[in-house]
Short mmCIF file of C-alpha atoms and ligand atoms in Angstrom, two decimals:
data_model
loop_
_atom_site.label_atom_id
_atom_site.label_comp_id
_atom_site.label_asym_id
_atom_site.label_seq_id
_atom_site.Cartn_x
_atom_site.Cartn_y
_atom_site.Cartn_z
CA MET K 145 -13.04 -49.13 127.06
CA THR K 146 -11.69 -45.57 127.21
CA ALA K 147 -8.41 -44.64 128.68
CA ASN K 148 -9.66 -44.10 132.35
CA GLU K 149 -11.39 -47.08 132.48
CA LEU K 150 -8.05 -49.07 132.35
CA THR K 151 -7.14 -50.91 135.50
CA SER K 152 -3.70 -49.83 137.08
CA SER K 153 -2.62 -53.40 136.51
CA ASP K 154 -3.03 -52.74 132.55
CA PHE K 155 0.45 -50.90 132.73
CA THR K 156 2.17 -51.55 136.06
CA GLU K 157 2.62 -55.09 134.93
CA ALA K 158 4.76 -54.13 132.08
CA SER K 159 7.97 -55.59 132.04
CA GLU K 160 9.83 -53.29 129.91
CA PRO K 161 9.24 -49.60 128.84
CA PHE K 162 9.48 -49.49 125.00
CA SER K 163 6.34 -51.74 124.12
CA LEU K 164 4.35 -49.88 126.75
CA PHE K 165 5.41 -46.53 125.30
CA GLY K 166 4.38 -47.78 121.83
CA THR K 167 1.24 -48.91 122.98
CA TRP K 168 0.54 -45.46 124.87
CA LEU K 169 1.60 -43.42 121.72
CA LYS K 170 -0.63 -45.37 119.31
CA GLU K 171 -3.77 -44.78 121.74
CA ALA K 172 -2.65 -40.98 121.83
CA GLU K 173 -2.50 -40.97 117.97
CA LYS K 174 -6.12 -41.80 118.16
CA SER K 175 -7.47 -39.57 121.01
CA GLU K 176 -5.30 -36.21 120.79
CA VAL K 177 -6.56 -33.30 119.05
CA ASN K 178 -3.26 -33.00 117.19
CA ASP K 179 0.64 -33.71 117.55
CA PRO K 180 0.36 -36.62 119.59
CA ASN K 181 4.16 -36.98 119.24
CA ALA K 182 4.67 -33.37 120.64
CA VAL K 183 6.95 -33.64 123.65
CA ALA K 184 8.71 -31.29 126.00
CA LEU K 185 12.48 -31.58 125.69
CA ALA K 186 14.69 -30.28 128.42
CA THR K 187 18.23 -29.51 128.27
CA VAL K 188 20.58 -27.62 130.45
CA ASP K 189 23.50 -25.25 129.41
CA PRO K 190 26.91 -25.67 130.70
CA ASP K 191 26.28 -23.36 133.84
CA GLY K 192 23.55 -26.00 134.70
CA MET K 193 20.64 -23.61 133.67
CA PRO K 194 17.77 -25.78 132.63
CA ASN K 195 15.86 -24.98 129.32
CA VAL K 196 12.57 -26.55 127.88
CA ARG K 197 10.75 -26.47 124.71
CA MET K 198 8.45 -28.52 122.60
CA VAL K 199 9.59 -30.85 119.83
CA LEU K 200 8.25 -33.66 117.76
CA LEU K 201 9.27 -37.30 118.46
CA LYS K 202 10.30 -38.65 115.13
CA GLY K 203 11.34 -42.17 116.02
CA PHE K 204 11.82 -44.52 118.95
CA ASP K 205 12.89 -48.01 119.52
CA GLU K 206 15.12 -49.79 121.99
CA ARG K 207 18.12 -47.52 121.00
CA GLY K 208 16.10 -44.52 122.13
CA PHE K 209 13.98 -41.68 121.42
CA VAL K 210 14.84 -39.26 118.17
CA LEU K 211 14.24 -35.60 117.52
CA TYR K 212 15.46 -33.44 114.69
CA THR K 213 16.88 -30.05 114.85
CA ASN K 214 19.17 -27.55 113.95
CA PHE K 215 22.33 -28.24 115.82
CA GLU K 216 23.31 -24.51 116.07
CA SER K 217 20.20 -23.75 118.03
CA GLN K 218 20.03 -23.41 121.62
CA LYS K 219 18.90 -26.88 122.16
CA GLY K 220 21.37 -28.16 119.79
CA ARG K 221 24.30 -26.26 121.36
CA GLU K 222 23.28 -27.47 124.92
CA MET K 223 22.90 -31.21 123.88
CA LEU K 224 26.17 -30.92 121.96
CA ALA K 225 27.95 -29.63 125.23
CA THR K 226 26.45 -31.76 127.76
CA ARG K 227 25.36 -34.64 126.01
CA LYS K 228 22.12 -35.07 128.32
CA ALA K 229 18.52 -34.34 128.01
CA ALA K 230 15.03 -35.25 129.27
CA MET K 231 11.36 -35.62 127.58
CA CYS K 232 8.14 -35.41 129.15
CA PHE K 233 4.92 -36.35 126.95
CA HIS K 234 1.57 -35.20 128.32
CA TRP K 235 -1.45 -36.82 126.73
CA LYS K 236 -4.37 -34.80 127.89
CA SER K 237 -7.14 -36.82 126.34
CA LEU K 238 -5.66 -39.93 128.10
CA ARG K 239 -4.65 -38.32 131.43
CA ARG K 240 -1.16 -39.74 130.98
CA GLN K 241 2.43 -38.50 131.19
CA VAL K 242 5.86 -40.33 130.23
CA ARG K 243 8.96 -38.82 131.09
CA LEU K 244 12.46 -40.10 130.35
CA ARG K 245 15.92 -38.73 130.71
CA GLY K 246 19.39 -39.89 129.81
CA PRO K 247 22.56 -39.27 127.63
CA VAL K 248 22.15 -38.38 124.14
CA GLU K 249 23.72 -39.42 120.99
CA ILE K 250 23.75 -38.07 117.57
CA VAL K 251 21.77 -40.33 114.95
CA SER K 252 23.80 -41.56 111.92
CA ASP K 253 24.16 -39.39 108.77
CA GLU K 254 22.32 -42.06 106.67
CA GLU K 255 19.35 -41.79 109.59
CA ALA K 256 19.25 -38.22 109.39
CA ASP K 257 19.19 -38.12 105.37
CA GLU K 258 16.56 -40.68 105.19
CA TYR K 259 14.42 -38.50 107.60
CA PHE K 260 15.30 -35.10 105.98
CA MET K 261 14.49 -36.45 102.33
CA SER K 262 11.25 -37.72 103.90
CA ARG K 263 10.16 -34.03 104.78
CA PRO K 264 8.13 -31.73 102.49
CA ARG K 265 10.39 -29.47 100.05
CA GLY K 266 9.22 -26.58 102.07
CA SER K 267 10.58 -27.70 105.24
CA ARG K 268 13.82 -28.71 103.62
CA ILE K 269 14.14 -25.26 102.40
CA GLY K 270 13.04 -23.96 105.78
CA ALA K 271 15.96 -25.78 107.21
CA TRP K 272 18.19 -24.08 105.18
CA ALA K 273 16.63 -20.69 105.48
CA SER K 274 16.37 -20.57 109.33
CA LYS K 275 19.24 -19.79 111.55
CA GLN K 276 17.34 -21.21 114.54
CA SER K 277 17.51 -19.79 117.81
CA ARG K 278 19.51 -16.45 116.62
CA PRO K 279 18.07 -13.09 116.31
CA LEU K 280 15.92 -12.14 113.20
CA GLU K 281 15.90 -8.59 112.14
CA SER K 282 12.38 -8.85 110.61
CA ARG K 283 9.89 -11.30 108.91
CA PHE K 284 11.05 -10.00 105.49
CA ALA K 285 14.56 -11.16 106.21
CA LEU K 286 13.20 -14.92 106.59
CA GLU K 287 11.12 -14.53 103.69
CA LYS K 288 14.15 -13.31 101.76
CA ALA K 289 16.24 -16.29 102.85
CA VAL K 290 13.35 -18.67 102.03
CA ALA K 291 13.25 -17.18 98.42
CA GLU K 292 16.97 -17.20 97.86
CA TYR K 293 17.27 -20.81 98.88
CA THR K 294 14.18 -21.95 96.88
CA ALA K 295 15.74 -20.18 93.65
CA ARG K 296 19.25 -22.02 94.46
CA HIS K 297 17.30 -25.42 94.91
CA ALA K 298 14.70 -24.92 92.08
CA ILE K 299 15.92 -28.36 90.51
CA GLY K 300 17.08 -31.42 91.83
CA GLU K 301 17.25 -32.85 95.47
CA ILE K 302 17.72 -30.48 98.41
CA PRO K 303 20.70 -31.64 100.46
CA ARG K 304 20.66 -31.93 104.30
CA PRO K 305 22.48 -29.03 105.80
CA ASP K 306 25.49 -30.30 107.77
CA TYR K 307 24.14 -28.31 111.01
CA TRP K 308 20.88 -30.22 110.77
CA SER K 309 20.55 -33.67 112.20
CA GLY K 310 19.03 -35.83 114.91
CA PHE K 311 19.60 -36.46 118.59
CA ARG K 312 18.79 -39.78 120.15
CA ILE K 313 18.20 -39.77 124.03
CA ARG K 314 19.28 -43.28 125.60
CA PRO K 315 16.85 -43.40 128.56
CA LEU K 316 18.10 -44.44 131.71
CA SER K 317 14.83 -43.96 133.39
CA ILE K 318 11.47 -43.74 131.92
CA GLU K 319 8.28 -43.24 134.08
CA PHE K 320 4.88 -43.86 133.13
CA TRP K 321 2.20 -42.02 135.05
CA HIS K 322 -1.75 -42.50 134.87
CA ASP K 323 -4.31 -40.33 136.43
CA ARG K 324 -6.47 -42.12 139.14
CA PRO K 325 -9.42 -40.76 141.20
CA PHE K 326 -8.50 -38.40 144.22
CA ARG K 327 -4.98 -37.67 142.94
CA LEU K 328 -3.97 -41.35 143.82
CA HIS K 329 -2.06 -41.76 140.29
CA ASP K 330 -0.24 -44.90 139.34
CA ARG K 331 3.42 -44.32 138.67
CA VAL K 332 5.81 -46.73 137.60
CA GLU K 333 9.25 -45.88 136.76
CA PHE K 334 11.75 -48.36 134.82
CA ARG K 335 15.52 -47.77 135.55
CA ARG K 336 18.86 -48.93 134.36
CA GLU K 337 22.52 -48.05 135.28
CA THR K 338 23.73 -48.03 131.61
CA PRO K 339 21.97 -47.36 128.34
CA ASP K 340 22.50 -50.89 127.13
CA GLY K 341 21.50 -52.34 130.76
CA GLY K 342 18.68 -54.26 131.98
CA TRP K 343 15.35 -52.56 133.46
CA MET K 344 14.59 -52.62 137.12
CA LYS K 345 10.90 -51.44 137.69
CA VAL K 346 9.86 -49.26 140.60
CA ARG K 347 6.34 -48.41 141.71
CA MET K 348 6.15 -45.06 143.18
CA TYR K 349 3.83 -43.09 145.38
CA PRO K 350 1.95 -40.40 143.51
C1 LIG P 207 4.27 -28.87 118.94
C2 LIG P 207 5.67 -28.26 118.67
C3 LIG P 207 6.68 -28.91 117.92
C4 LIG P 207 8.00 -28.49 117.58
N1 LIG P 207 8.67 -29.20 117.12
C5 LIG P 207 10.18 -29.09 117.09
C6 LIG P 207 10.92 -29.96 116.25
O1 LIG P 207 10.83 -31.22 116.24
N2 LIG P 207 12.26 -29.56 116.08
C7 LIG P 207 12.57 -28.33 116.49
O2 LIG P 207 13.87 -27.84 116.29
N3 LIG P 207 11.77 -27.27 116.89
C8 LIG P 207 10.54 -27.70 117.02
N4 LIG P 207 9.70 -26.82 117.68
C9 LIG P 207 9.98 -25.59 117.87
C10 LIG P 207 10.78 -25.51 119.50
O3 LIG P 207 9.68 -25.64 120.42
C11 LIG P 207 11.59 -24.11 119.47
O4 LIG P 207 10.73 -23.05 119.45
C12 LIG P 207 12.71 -24.29 118.57
O5 LIG P 207 13.31 -25.54 118.40
C13 LIG P 207 13.85 -23.28 119.05
O6 LIG P 207 14.21 -23.80 120.40
P1 LIG P 207 15.64 -23.48 121.07
O7 LIG P 207 15.95 -22.04 120.89
O8 LIG P 207 15.58 -23.81 122.52
O9 LIG P 207 16.91 -24.44 120.29
C14 LIG P 207 8.24 -27.28 118.07
C15 LIG P 207 7.32 -26.31 118.67
C16 LIG P 207 6.28 -27.02 118.88
C17 LIG P 207 5.12 -25.86 119.67
#
């Protein structure tokens, strides 16, 4: 059965969002050309001006949805200031969308260290070399910084920079959308009042 042959009841009958999200992500891993965990991350600056860019989802469970970044980047500063964010996944191969939003928390140092250490050495060097979202005078300046940090960390472990960690979005709502003929799509939203509360399910007009 292909994704588009699934009947509406396959997901609209789910009683909670996390296992449904896990099922959809697994299906996306099989069908997407690349980066099934790529997701648009929306933040807002303290003046209320929104901002959106892609990131990679690096973990999810009942506590929430985790991404890693430079805390001095634009998104990092915005989430530190507002403690709110939203995400939107679009899996073209499945004609599905999932969006969620809620308050954000910072992952524990242990969690961030574990993920950082799992990254390739070059990516760990890159985290040191990139002053993400700040002006860069030339590509050469970046390559020079990479060479300097490579030499500095020629032997031994590369520690996680203290400005590099993860945010966890603790969703207050998660909406699942699946394409149906004639734009009569299926939409189901799970909502709750607090990040630890129980879910209420609402089916919505497309
Ligand atoms: C598919 C994809 C995945 C990305 N994943 C990440 C990520 O996980 N973390 C990150 O900091 N930037 C990631 N980026 C780069 C961001 O989109 C963005 O350019 C960068 O983080 C700076 O954003 P900011 O200035 O809004 O902070 C990714 C870009 C693409 C296209």
